[in-house]
JSON list of C-alpha atoms in Angstrom, two decimals:
[
{"chain": "A", "resi": 1, "resn": "UNK", "atom": "CA", "xyz": [112.38, -281.95, -97.04]},
{"chain": "A", "resi": 2, "resn": "UNK", "atom": "CA", "xyz": [110.07, -279.35, -94.92]},
{"chain": "A", "resi": 3, "resn": "UNK", "atom": "CA", "xyz": [109.59, -275.78, -94.69]},
{"chain": "A", "resi": 4, "resn": "UNK", "atom": "CA", "xyz": [108.67, -274.04, -91.40]},
{"chain": "A", "resi": 5, "resn": "UNK", "atom": "CA", "xyz": [107.56, -270.34, -92.61]},
{"chain": "A", "resi": 6, "resn": "UNK", "atom": "CA", "xyz": [107.38, -268.25, -89.80]},
{"chain": "A", "resi": 7, "resn": "UNK", "atom": "CA", "xyz": [106.18, -265.16, -89.58]},
{"chain": "A", "resi": 8, "resn": "UNK", "atom": "CA", "xyz": [108.26, -262.43, -87.66]},
{"chain": "A", "resi": 9, "resn": "UNK", "atom": "CA", "xyz": [106.86, -261.38, -83.89]},
{"chain": "A", "resi": 10, "resn": "UNK", "atom": "CA", "xyz": [104.66, -258.30, -83.65]},
{"chain": "A", "resi": 11, "resn": "UNK", "atom": "CA", "xyz": [106.40, -255.19, -84.38]},
{"chain": "A", "resi": 12, "resn": "UNK", "atom": "CA", "xyz": [106.33, -251.48, -83.68]},
{"chain": "A", "resi": 13, "resn": "UNK", "atom": "CA", "xyz": [105.03, -251.45, -87.37]},
{"chain": "A", "resi": 14, "resn": "UNK", "atom": "CA", "xyz": [102.63, -253.73, -86.76]},
{"chain": "A", "resi": 15, "resn": "UNK", "atom": "CA", "xyz": [100.97, -251.84, -83.70]},
{"chain": "A", "resi": 16, "resn": "UNK", "atom": "CA", "xyz": [100.95, -248.70, -85.68]},
{"chain": "A", "resi": 17, "resn": "UNK", "atom": "CA", "xyz": [99.25, -249.82, -88.16]},
{"chain": "A", "resi": 18, "resn": "UNK", "atom": "CA", "xyz": [102.42, -249.19, -90.86]},
{"chain": "A", "resi": 19, "resn": "UNK", "atom": "CA", "xyz": [102.55, -250.57, -94.28]},
{"chain": "A", "resi": 20, "resn": "UNK", "atom": "CA", "xyz": [105.87, -251.61, -93.38]},
{"chain": "A", "resi": 21, "resn": "UNK", "atom": "CA", "xyz": [107.86, -253.09, -96.51]},
{"chain": "A", "resi": 22, "resn": "UNK", "atom": "CA", "xyz": [111.27, -252.84, -96.25]},
{"chain": "A", "resi": 23, "resn": "UNK", "atom": "CA", "xyz": [111.29, -250.45, -93.52]},
{"chain": "A", "resi": 24, "resn": "UNK", "atom": "CA", "xyz": [112.99, -251.47, -90.51]},
{"chain": "A", "resi": 25, "resn": "UNK", "atom": "CA", "xyz": [111.24, -251.80, -86.81]},
{"chain": "A", "resi": 26, "resn": "UNK", "atom": "CA", "xyz": [112.10, -253.67, -83.90]},
{"chain": "A", "resi": 27, "resn": "UNK", "atom": "CA", "xyz": [109.51, -256.56, -82.16]},
{"chain": "A", "resi": 28, "resn": "UNK", "atom": "CA", "xyz": [107.37, -254.81, -79.51]},
{"chain": "A", "resi": 29, "resn": "UNK", "atom": "CA", "xyz": [107.42, -256.70, -76.10]},
{"chain": "A", "resi": 30, "resn": "UNK", "atom": "CA", "xyz": [104.63, -258.46, -77.26]},
{"chain": "A", "resi": 31, "resn": "UNK", "atom": "CA", "xyz": [106.85, -259.46, -80.48]},
{"chain": "A", "resi": 32, "resn": "UNK", "atom": "CA", "xyz": [109.35, -260.52, -78.49]},
{"chain": "A", "resi": 33, "resn": "UNK", "atom": "CA", "xyz": [107.26, -262.82, -76.35]},
{"chain": "A", "resi": 34, "resn": "UNK", "atom": "CA", "xyz": [106.10, -264.19, -79.49]},
{"chain": "A", "resi": 35, "resn": "UNK", "atom": "CA", "xyz": [109.45, -264.85, -80.35]},
{"chain": "A", "resi": 36, "resn": "UNK", "atom": "CA", "xyz": [110.34, -266.73, -77.19]},
{"chain": "A", "resi": 37, "resn": "UNK", "atom": "CA", "xyz": [107.20, -268.78, -77.54]},
{"chain": "A", "resi": 38, "resn": "UNK", "atom": "CA", "xyz": [108.45, -270.00, -80.90]},
{"chain": "A", "resi": 39, "resn": "UNK", "atom": "CA", "xyz": [111.81, -270.61, -79.44]},
{"chain": "A", "resi": 40, "resn": "UNK", "atom": "CA", "xyz": [109.86, -272.85, -77.01]},
{"chain": "A", "resi": 41, "resn": "UNK", "atom": "CA", "xyz": [108.02, -274.62, -79.64]},
{"chain": "A", "resi": 42, "resn": "UNK", "atom": "CA", "xyz": [110.75, -275.71, -81.70]},
{"chain": "A", "resi": 43, "resn": "UNK", "atom": "CA", "xyz": [113.40, -276.65, -78.63]},
{"chain": "A", "resi": 44, "resn": "UNK", "atom": "CA", "xyz": [114.32, -279.66, -79.11]},
{"chain": "A", "resi": 45, "resn": "UNK", "atom": "CA", "xyz": [113.05, -280.31, -82.50]},
{"chain": "A", "resi": 46, "resn": "UNK", "atom": "CA", "xyz": [115.23, -281.72, -85.64]},
{"chain": "A", "resi": 47, "resn": "UNK", "atom": "CA", "xyz": [115.40, -278.14, -87.29]},
{"chain": "A", "resi": 48, "resn": "UNK", "atom": "CA", "xyz": [118.37, -278.08, -90.04]},
{"chain": "A", "resi": 49, "resn": "UNK", "atom": "CA", "xyz": [118.72, -274.67, -90.13]},
{"chain": "A", "resi": 50, "resn": "UNK", "atom": "CA", "xyz": [117.13, -271.36, -89.57]},
{"chain": "A", "resi": 51, "resn": "UNK", "atom": "CA", "xyz": [116.99, -268.62, -92.38]},
{"chain": "A", "resi": 52, "resn": "UNK", "atom": "CA", "xyz": [115.82, -265.24, -91.77]},
{"chain": "A", "resi": 53, "resn": "UNK", "atom": "CA", "xyz": [114.84, -262.20, -93.77]},
{"chain": "A", "resi": 54, "resn": "UNK", "atom": "CA", "xyz": [117.58, -259.40, -92.85]},
{"chain": "A", "resi": 55, "resn": "UNK", "atom": "CA", "xyz": [114.56, -257.24, -91.76]},
{"chain": "A", "resi": 56, "resn": "UNK", "atom": "CA", "xyz": [115.13, -256.08, -88.05]},
{"chain": "A", "resi": 57, "resn": "UNK", "atom": "CA", "xyz": [111.61, -257.66, -86.73]},
{"chain": "A", "resi": 58, "resn": "UNK", "atom": "CA", "xyz": [112.11, -261.12, -88.33]},
{"chain": "A", "resi": 59, "resn": "UNK", "atom": "CA", "xyz": [115.92, -261.45, -87.88]},
{"chain": "A", "resi": 60, "resn": "UNK", "atom": "CA", "xyz": [114.89, -260.55, -83.75]},
{"chain": "A", "resi": 61, "resn": "UNK", "atom": "CA", "xyz": [112.34, -263.26, -83.87]},
{"chain": "A", "resi": 62, "resn": "UNK", "atom": "CA", "xyz": [115.28, -266.04, -85.70]},
{"chain": "A", "resi": 63, "resn": "UNK", "atom": "CA", "xyz": [117.58, -265.31, -82.88]},
{"chain": "A", "resi": 64, "resn": "UNK", "atom": "CA", "xyz": [115.56, -266.16, -80.36]},
{"chain": "A", "resi": 65, "resn": "UNK", "atom": "CA", "xyz": [114.71, -269.80, -82.17]},
{"chain": "A", "resi": 66, "resn": "UNK", "atom": "CA", "xyz": [118.47, -270.11, -83.52]},
{"chain": "A", "resi": 67, "resn": "UNK", "atom": "CA", "xyz": [119.18, -269.80, -79.88]},
{"chain": "A", "resi": 68, "resn": "UNK", "atom": "CA", "xyz": [117.43, -272.35, -78.62]},
{"chain": "A", "resi": 69, "resn": "UNK", "atom": "CA", "xyz": [118.07, -274.98, -81.49]},
{"chain": "A", "resi": 70, "resn": "UNK", "atom": "CA", "xyz": [121.93, -274.18, -81.34]},
{"chain": "A", "resi": 71, "resn": "UNK", "atom": "CA", "xyz": [122.38, -272.36, -84.74]},
{"chain": "A", "resi": 72, "resn": "UNK", "atom": "CA", "xyz": [123.03, -269.77, -86.22]},
{"chain": "A", "resi": 73, "resn": "UNK", "atom": "CA", "xyz": [120.40, -267.36, -88.35]},
{"chain": "A", "resi": 74, "resn": "UNK", "atom": "CA", "xyz": [121.65, -267.34, -91.56]},
{"chain": "A", "resi": 75, "resn": "UNK", "atom": "CA", "xyz": [120.43, -264.48, -94.14]},
{"chain": "A", "resi": 76, "resn": "UNK", "atom": "CA", "xyz": [117.91, -265.01, -96.65]},
{"chain": "A", "resi": 77, "resn": "UNK", "atom": "CA", "xyz": [117.65, -261.13, -98.18]},
{"chain": "A", "resi": 78, "resn": "UNK", "atom": "CA", "xyz": [115.25, -262.57, -100.99]},
{"chain": "A", "resi": 79, "resn": "UNK", "atom": "CA", "xyz": [112.12, -263.08, -98.49]},
{"chain": "A", "resi": 80, "resn": "UNK", "atom": "CA", "xyz": [111.86, -259.59, -97.42]},
{"chain": "A", "resi": 81, "resn": "UNK", "atom": "CA", "xyz": [108.67, -258.13, -97.79]},
{"chain": "A", "resi": 82, "resn": "UNK", "atom": "CA", "xyz": [107.52, -256.38, -100.53]},
{"chain": "A", "resi": 83, "resn": "UNK", "atom": "CA", "xyz": [109.07, -253.30, -101.38]},
{"chain": "A", "resi": 84, "resn": "UNK", "atom": "CA", "xyz": [105.83, -250.46, -101.41]},
{"chain": "A", "resi": 85, "resn": "UNK", "atom": "CA", "xyz": [107.63, -247.62, -102.74]},
{"chain": "A", "resi": 86, "resn": "UNK", "atom": "CA", "xyz": [106.74, -244.41, -101.83]},
{"chain": "A", "resi": 87, "resn": "UNK", "atom": "CA", "xyz": [104.15, -245.15, -99.36]},
{"chain": "A", "resi": 88, "resn": "UNK", "atom": "CA", "xyz": [106.46, -247.32, -97.42]},
{"chain": "A", "resi": 89, "resn": "UNK", "atom": "CA", "xyz": [106.31, -246.81, -93.79]},
{"chain": "A", "resi": 90, "resn": "UNK", "atom": "CA", "xyz": [103.03, -244.76, -93.60]},
{"chain": "A", "resi": 91, "resn": "UNK", "atom": "CA", "xyz": [100.42, -245.59, -91.02]},
{"chain": "A", "resi": 92, "resn": "UNK", "atom": "CA", "xyz": [96.39, -246.51, -92.85]},
{"chain": "A", "resi": 93, "resn": "UNK", "atom": "CA", "xyz": [95.23, -243.16, -91.77]},
{"chain": "A", "resi": 94, "resn": "UNK", "atom": "CA", "xyz": [98.67, -241.24, -93.37]},
{"chain": "A", "resi": 95, "resn": "UNK", "atom": "CA", "xyz": [97.42, -243.59, -96.97]},
{"chain": "A", "resi": 96, "resn": "UNK", "atom": "CA", "xyz": [94.24, -242.78, -96.63]},
{"chain": "A", "resi": 97, "resn": "UNK", "atom": "CA", "xyz": [94.77, -239.11, -96.67]},
{"chain": "A", "resi": 98, "resn": "UNK", "atom": "CA", "xyz": [97.66, -238.98, -99.28]},
{"chain": "A", "resi": 99, "resn": "UNK", "atom": "CA", "xyz": [96.69, -241.75, -101.62]},
{"chain": "A", "resi": 100, "resn": "UNK", "atom": "CA", "xyz": [92.92, -242.26, -101.67]},
{"chain": "A", "resi": 101, "resn": "UNK", "atom": "CA", "xyz": [92.79, -244.14, -104.72]},
{"chain": "A", "resi": 102, "resn": "UNK", "atom": "CA", "xyz": [95.32, -246.82, -103.23]},
{"chain": "A", "resi": 103, "resn": "UNK", "atom": "CA", "xyz": [93.38, -246.61, -99.76]},
{"chain": "A", "resi": 104, "resn": "UNK", "atom": "CA", "xyz": [90.15, -247.43, -101.42]},
{"chain": "A", "resi": 105, "resn": "UNK", "atom": "CA", "xyz": [91.48, -250.35, -103.44]},
{"chain": "A", "resi": 106, "resn": "UNK", "atom": "CA", "xyz": [93.45, -251.95, -100.31]},
{"chain": "A", "resi": 107, "resn": "UNK", "atom": "CA", "xyz": [89.89, -252.66, -98.67]},
{"chain": "A", "resi": 108, "resn": "UNK", "atom": "CA", "xyz": [88.05, -253.30, -102.47]},
{"chain": "A", "resi": 109, "resn": "UNK", "atom": "CA", "xyz": [87.28, -256.43, -103.54]},
{"chain": "A", "resi": 110, "resn": "UNK", "atom": "CA", "xyz": [88.90, -256.33, -106.83]},
{"chain": "A", "resi": 111, "resn": "UNK", "atom": "CA", "xyz": [91.52, -259.21, -107.54]},
{"chain": "A", "resi": 112, "resn": "UNK", "atom": "CA", "xyz": [93.84, -256.75, -108.95]},
{"chain": "A", "resi": 113, "resn": "UNK", "atom": "CA", "xyz": [96.80, -255.44, -106.53]},
{"chain": "A", "resi": 114, "resn": "UNK", "atom": "CA", "xyz": [96.37, -251.12, -106.03]},
{"chain": "A", "resi": 115, "resn": "UNK", "atom": "CA", "xyz": [99.14, -249.56, -107.92]},
{"chain": "A", "resi": 116, "resn": "UNK", "atom": "CA", "xyz": [101.72, -248.31, -105.03]},
{"chain": "A", "resi": 117, "resn": "UNK", "atom": "CA", "xyz": [104.28, -245.37, -106.73]},
{"chain": "A", "resi": 118, "resn": "UNK", "atom": "CA", "xyz": [107.79, -247.04, -106.60]},
{"chain": "A", "resi": 119, "resn": "UNK", "atom": "CA", "xyz": [106.44, -249.94, -105.68]},
{"chain": "A", "resi": 120, "resn": "UNK", "atom": "CA", "xyz": [108.85, -253.50, -106.73]},
{"chain": "A", "resi": 121, "resn": "UNK", "atom": "CA", "xyz": [106.46, -254.87, -109.01]},
{"chain": "A", "resi": 122, "resn": "UNK", "atom": "CA", "xyz": [104.23, -258.09, -108.26]},
{"chain": "A", "resi": 123, "resn": "UNK", "atom": "CA", "xyz": [105.82, -260.50, -110.51]},
{"chain": "A", "resi": 124, "resn": "UNK", "atom": "CA", "xyz": [109.64, -259.61, -109.47]},
{"chain": "A", "resi": 125, "resn": "UNK", "atom": "CA", "xyz": [108.38, -260.26, -105.77]},
{"chain": "A", "resi": 126, "resn": "UNK", "atom": "CA", "xyz": [107.16, -263.66, -106.48]},
{"chain": "A", "resi": 127, "resn": "UNK", "atom": "CA", "xyz": [110.16, -264.57, -108.72]},
{"chain": "A", "resi": 128, "resn": "UNK", "atom": "CA", "xyz": [112.46, -263.84, -106.06]},
{"chain": "A", "resi": 129, "resn": "UNK", "atom": "CA", "xyz": [110.29, -265.26, -103.17]},
{"chain": "A", "resi": 130, "resn": "UNK", "atom": "CA", "xyz": [109.57, -268.54, -104.62]},
{"chain": "A", "resi": 131, "resn": "UNK", "atom": "CA", "xyz": [112.84, -268.80, -105.82]},
{"chain": "A", "resi": 132, "resn": "UNK", "atom": "CA", "xyz": [114.76, -268.53, -103.42]},
{"chain": "A", "resi": 133, "resn": "UNK", "atom": "CA", "xyz": [112.68, -270.82, -100.89]},
{"chain": "A", "resi": 134, "resn": "UNK", "atom": "CA", "xyz": [112.48, -273.59, -104.19]},
{"chain": "A", "resi": 135, "resn": "UNK", "atom": "CA", "xyz": [116.71, -273.43, -104.31]},
{"chain": "A", "resi": 136, "resn": "UNK", "atom": "CA", "xyz": [116.57, -274.12, -100.37]},
{"chain": "A", "resi": 137, "resn": "UNK", "atom": "CA", "xyz": [115.00, -277.81, -101.64]},
{"chain": "A", "resi": 138, "resn": "UNK", "atom": "CA", "xyz": [118.72, -278.40, -103.52]},
{"chain": "A", "resi": 139, "resn": "UNK", "atom": "CA", "xyz": [121.02, -277.84, -99.52]},
{"chain": "A", "resi": 140, "resn": "UNK", "atom": "CA", "xyz": [118.71, -279.21, -97.64]},
{"chain": "A", "resi": 141, "resn": "UNK", "atom": "CA", "xyz": [116.90, -282.32, -99.51]},
{"chain": "A", "resi": 142, "resn": "UNK", "atom": "CA", "xyz": [115.06, -284.56, -96.76]},
{"chain": "A", "resi": 143, "resn": "UNK", "atom": "CA", "xyz": [115.79, -281.84, -93.67]},
{"chain": "A", "resi": 144, "resn": "UNK", "atom": "CA", "xyz": [113.20, -279.82, -92.17]},
{"chain": "A", "resi": 145, "resn": "UNK", "atom": "CA", "xyz": [114.46, -275.87, -92.34]},
{"chain": "A", "resi": 146, "resn": "UNK", "atom": "CA", "xyz": [112.77, -272.71, -90.39]},
{"chain": "A", "resi": 147, "resn": "UNK", "atom": "CA", "xyz": [112.67, -269.34, -92.39]},
{"chain": "A", "resi": 148, "resn": "UNK", "atom": "CA", "xyz": [111.52, -266.12, -90.81]},
{"chain": "A", "resi": 149, "resn": "UNK", "atom": "CA", "xyz": [109.72, -264.39, -93.14]},
{"chain": "A", "resi": 150, "resn": "UNK", "atom": "CA", "xyz": [106.68, -261.78, -93.62]},
{"chain": "A", "resi": 151, "resn": "UNK", "atom": "CA", "xyz": [103.03, -262.20, -94.33]},
{"chain": "A", "resi": 152, "resn": "UNK", "atom": "CA", "xyz": [103.87, -260.86, -97.66]},
{"chain": "A", "resi": 153, "resn": "UNK", "atom": "CA", "xyz": [106.10, -263.31, -98.79]},
{"chain": "A", "resi": 154, "resn": "UNK", "atom": "CA", "xyz": [104.81, -266.31, -96.81]},
{"chain": "A", "resi": 155, "resn": "UNK", "atom": "CA", "xyz": [101.68, -265.37, -98.82]},
{"chain": "A", "resi": 156, "resn": "UNK", "atom": "CA", "xyz": [102.79, -265.42, -102.56]},
{"chain": "A", "resi": 157, "resn": "UNK", "atom": "CA", "xyz": [104.91, -268.66, -101.72]},
{"chain": "A", "resi": 158, "resn": "UNK", "atom": "CA", "xyz": [101.78, -270.44, -100.81]},
{"chain": "A", "resi": 159, "resn": "UNK", "atom": "CA", "xyz": [99.67, -269.13, -103.85]},
{"chain": "A", "resi": 160, "resn": "UNK", "atom": "CA", "xyz": [102.61, -270.84, -105.86]},
{"chain": "A", "resi": 161, "resn": "UNK", "atom": "CA", "xyz": [102.57, -274.52, -103.94]},
{"chain": "A", "resi": 162, "resn": "UNK", "atom": "CA", "xyz": [98.56, -274.27, -103.89]},
{"chain": "A", "resi": 163, "resn": "UNK", "atom": "CA", "xyz": [98.87, -273.74, -107.99]},
{"chain": "A", "resi": 164, "resn": "UNK", "atom": "CA", "xyz": [96.74, -270.17, -107.17]},
{"chain": "A", "resi": 165, "resn": "UNK", "atom": "CA", "xyz": [97.53, -267.02, -109.76]},
{"chain": "A", "resi": 166, "resn": "UNK", "atom": "CA", "xyz": [99.14, -264.17, -107.36]},
{"chain": "A", "resi": 167, "resn": "UNK", "atom": "CA", "xyz": [96.00, -262.49, -106.97]},
{"chain": "A", "resi": 168, "resn": "UNK", "atom": "CA", "xyz": [93.56, -261.04, -104.19]},
{"chain": "A", "resi": 169, "resn": "UNK", "atom": "CA", "xyz": [92.14, -261.88, -102.07]},
{"chain": "A", "resi": 170, "resn": "UNK", "atom": "CA", "xyz": [94.28, -263.77, -100.01]},
{"chain": "A", "resi": 171, "resn": "UNK", "atom": "CA", "xyz": [91.97, -266.85, -98.72]},
{"chain": "A", "resi": 172, "resn": "UNK", "atom": "CA", "xyz": [94.07, -267.03, -95.77]},
{"chain": "A", "resi": 173, "resn": "UNK", "atom": "CA", "xyz": [95.57, -265.09, -92.60]},
{"chain": "A", "resi": 174, "resn": "UNK", "atom": "CA", "xyz": [99.02, -265.30, -91.45]},
{"chain": "A", "resi": 175, "resn": "UNK", "atom": "CA", "xyz": [99.27, -263.96, -87.69]},
{"chain": "A", "resi": 176, "resn": "UNK", "atom": "CA", "xyz": [102.35, -262.45, -86.42]},
{"chain": "A", "resi": 177, "resn": "UNK", "atom": "CA", "xyz": [104.42, -265.47, -84.74]},
{"chain": "A", "resi": 178, "resn": "UNK", "atom": "CA", "xyz": [102.61, -268.14, -86.36]},
{"chain": "A", "resi": 179, "resn": "UNK", "atom": "CA", "xyz": [103.94, -271.21, -87.88]},
{"chain": "A", "resi": 180, "resn": "UNK", "atom": "CA", "xyz": [102.68, -272.50, -92.18]},
{"chain": "A", "resi": 181, "resn": "UNK", "atom": "CA", "xyz": [104.26, -275.79, -93.08]},
{"chain": "A", "resi": 182, "resn": "UNK", "atom": "CA", "xyz": [105.53, -277.08, -96.76]},
{"chain": "A", "resi": 183, "resn": "UNK", "atom": "CA", "xyz": [106.63, -280.36, -97.14]},
{"chain": "A", "resi": 184, "resn": "UNK", "atom": "CA", "xyz": [107.85, -281.40, -100.40]},
{"chain": "A", "resi": 185, "resn": "UNK", "atom": "CA", "xyz": [106.17, -285.07, -102.20]},
{"chain": "A", "resi": 186, "resn": "UNK", "atom": "CA", "xyz": [109.21, -286.14, -104.59]},
{"chain": "A", "resi": 187, "resn": "UNK", "atom": "CA", "xyz": [107.93, -288.31, -106.55]},
{"chain": "A", "resi": 188, "resn": "UNK", "atom": "CA", "xyz": [105.49, -290.10, -104.97]},
{"chain": "A", "resi": 189, "resn": "UNK", "atom": "CA", "xyz": [102.99, -290.24, -108.11]},
{"chain": "A", "resi": 190, "resn": "UNK", "atom": "CA", "xyz": [102.59, -289.26, -111.63]},
{"chain": "A", "resi": 191, "resn": "UNK", "atom": "CA", "xyz": [101.79, -285.60, -111.53]},
{"chain": "A", "resi": 192, "resn": "UNK", "atom": "CA", "xyz": [102.33, -285.30, -107.97]},
{"chain": "A", "resi": 193, "resn": "UNK", "atom": "CA", "xyz": [102.80, -281.77, -106.76]},
{"chain": "A", "resi": 194, "resn": "UNK", "atom": "CA", "xyz": [106.52, -280.17, -106.05]},
{"chain": "A", "resi": 195, "resn": "UNK", "atom": "CA", "xyz": [105.07, -279.71, -102.64]},
{"chain": "A", "resi": 196, "resn": "UNK", "atom": "CA", "xyz": [101.92, -279.46, -100.11]},
{"chain": "A", "resi": 197, "resn": "UNK", "atom": "CA", "xyz": [100.52, -276.98, -97.60]},
{"chain": "A", "resi": 198, "resn": "UNK", "atom": "CA", "xyz": [100.75, -279.17, -94.18]},
{"chain": "A", "resi": 199, "resn": "UNK", "atom": "CA", "xyz": [99.21, -277.00, -91.56]},
{"chain": "A", "resi": 200, "resn": "UNK", "atom": "CA", "xyz": [98.34, -273.14, -92.35]},
{"chain": "A", "resi": 201, "resn": "UNK", "atom": "CA", "xyz": [98.81, -270.25, -89.41]},
{"chain": "A", "resi": 202, "resn": "UNK", "atom": "CA", "xyz": [100.01, -272.51, -86.45]},
{"chain": "A", "resi": 203, "resn": "UNK", "atom": "CA", "xyz": [100.02, -270.09, -83.15]},
{"chain": "A", "resi": 204, "resn": "UNK", "atom": "CA", "xyz": [98.92, -273.19, -80.70]},
{"chain": "A", "resi": 205, "resn": "UNK", "atom": "CA", "xyz": [102.26, -272.06, -79.29]},
{"chain": "A", "resi": 206, "resn": "UNK", "atom": "CA", "xyz": [101.29, -268.55, -78.22]},
{"chain": "A", "resi": 207, "resn": "UNK", "atom": "CA", "xyz": [98.86, -267.64, -74.86]},
{"chain": "A", "resi": 208, "resn": "UNK", "atom": "CA", "xyz": [96.60, -265.12, -74.92]},
{"chain": "A", "resi": 209, "resn": "UNK", "atom": "CA", "xyz": [98.80, -262.67, -73.96]},
{"chain": "A", "resi": 210, "resn": "UNK", "atom": "CA", "xyz": [100.95, -262.73, -76.89]},
{"chain": "A", "resi": 211, "resn": "UNK", "atom": "CA", "xyz": [98.36, -263.31, -79.38]},
{"chain": "A", "resi": 212, "resn": "UNK", "atom": "CA", "xyz": [97.97, -260.08, -82.12]},
{"chain": "A", "resi": 213, "resn": "UNK", "atom": "CA", "xyz": [95.49, -257.98, -81.30]},
{"chain": "A", "resi": 214, "resn": "UNK", "atom": "CA", "xyz": [92.24, -258.61, -83.58]},
{"chain": "A", "resi": 215, "resn": "UNK", "atom": "CA", "xyz": [91.42, -255.09, -83.34]},
{"chain": "A", "resi": 216, "resn": "UNK", "atom": "CA", "xyz": [94.40, -253.41, -85.41]},
{"chain": "A", "resi": 217, "resn": "UNK", "atom": "CA", "xyz": [93.96, -252.78, -88.95]},
{"chain": "A", "resi": 218, "resn": "UNK", "atom": "CA", "xyz": [96.81, -255.03, -90.61]},
{"chain": "A", "resi": 219, "resn": "UNK", "atom": "CA", "xyz": [97.64, -255.16, -94.34]},
{"chain": "A", "resi": 220, "resn": "UNK", "atom": "CA", "xyz": [99.47, -257.80, -94.09]},
{"chain": "A", "resi": 221, "resn": "UNK", "atom": "CA", "xyz": [96.20, -259.68, -93.01]},
{"chain": "A", "resi": 222, "resn": "UNK", "atom": "CA", "xyz": [95.16, -258.90, -96.38]},
{"chain": "A", "resi": 223, "resn": "UNK", "atom": "CA", "xyz": [98.39, -259.79, -97.88]},
{"chain": "A", "resi": 224, "resn": "UNK", "atom": "CA", "xyz": [99.69, -256.50, -98.37]},
{"chain": "A", "resi": 225, "resn": "UNK", "atom": "CA", "xyz": [102.79, -255.90, -96.46]}
]
């Protein structure tokens, strides 16, 4: 089977440089344009199902795609973004003022993730996201499915697919409105991995007018949100 892992379009939280976590933020006008570009890209493809994080920014993106595909969005709560606890929803500058040690750790080159007060826990996050995505193999053998989720969820699953520990730095970028493709191999040869990364952060469908603004500090580009 094949997963199309899609990061939601730009949200108000992205634009305001917030550590969104599981807080709710709608798409911006740019984000809605990205969602429509995704819909046009996938229209006519053989996609068996569209799953989505229930968070609004993902659900709005998924709804545009599902309409183009003639499908109904199915909620997949386990692929929600990481819960950052007490710092969820704060801007980068607010975190820098209220929790300078966390801010310093975010921009450091340390391998360990910062300790966010009241956070979910990295291992719990890895288990819920990866467990849910692997479970979809049982429902969709031989099919292509779309999963609209968040950069953190995509990053943790890709690290598992690539056989890397879930530690920093995350060696890739997952942009708003991007498509990342992972495909199972089955038993093509002895010792074959369960899945491979086929393509990463595909934004060919986005025009210059709907690309994410590069000047914004984005926690999600560092695997932080």
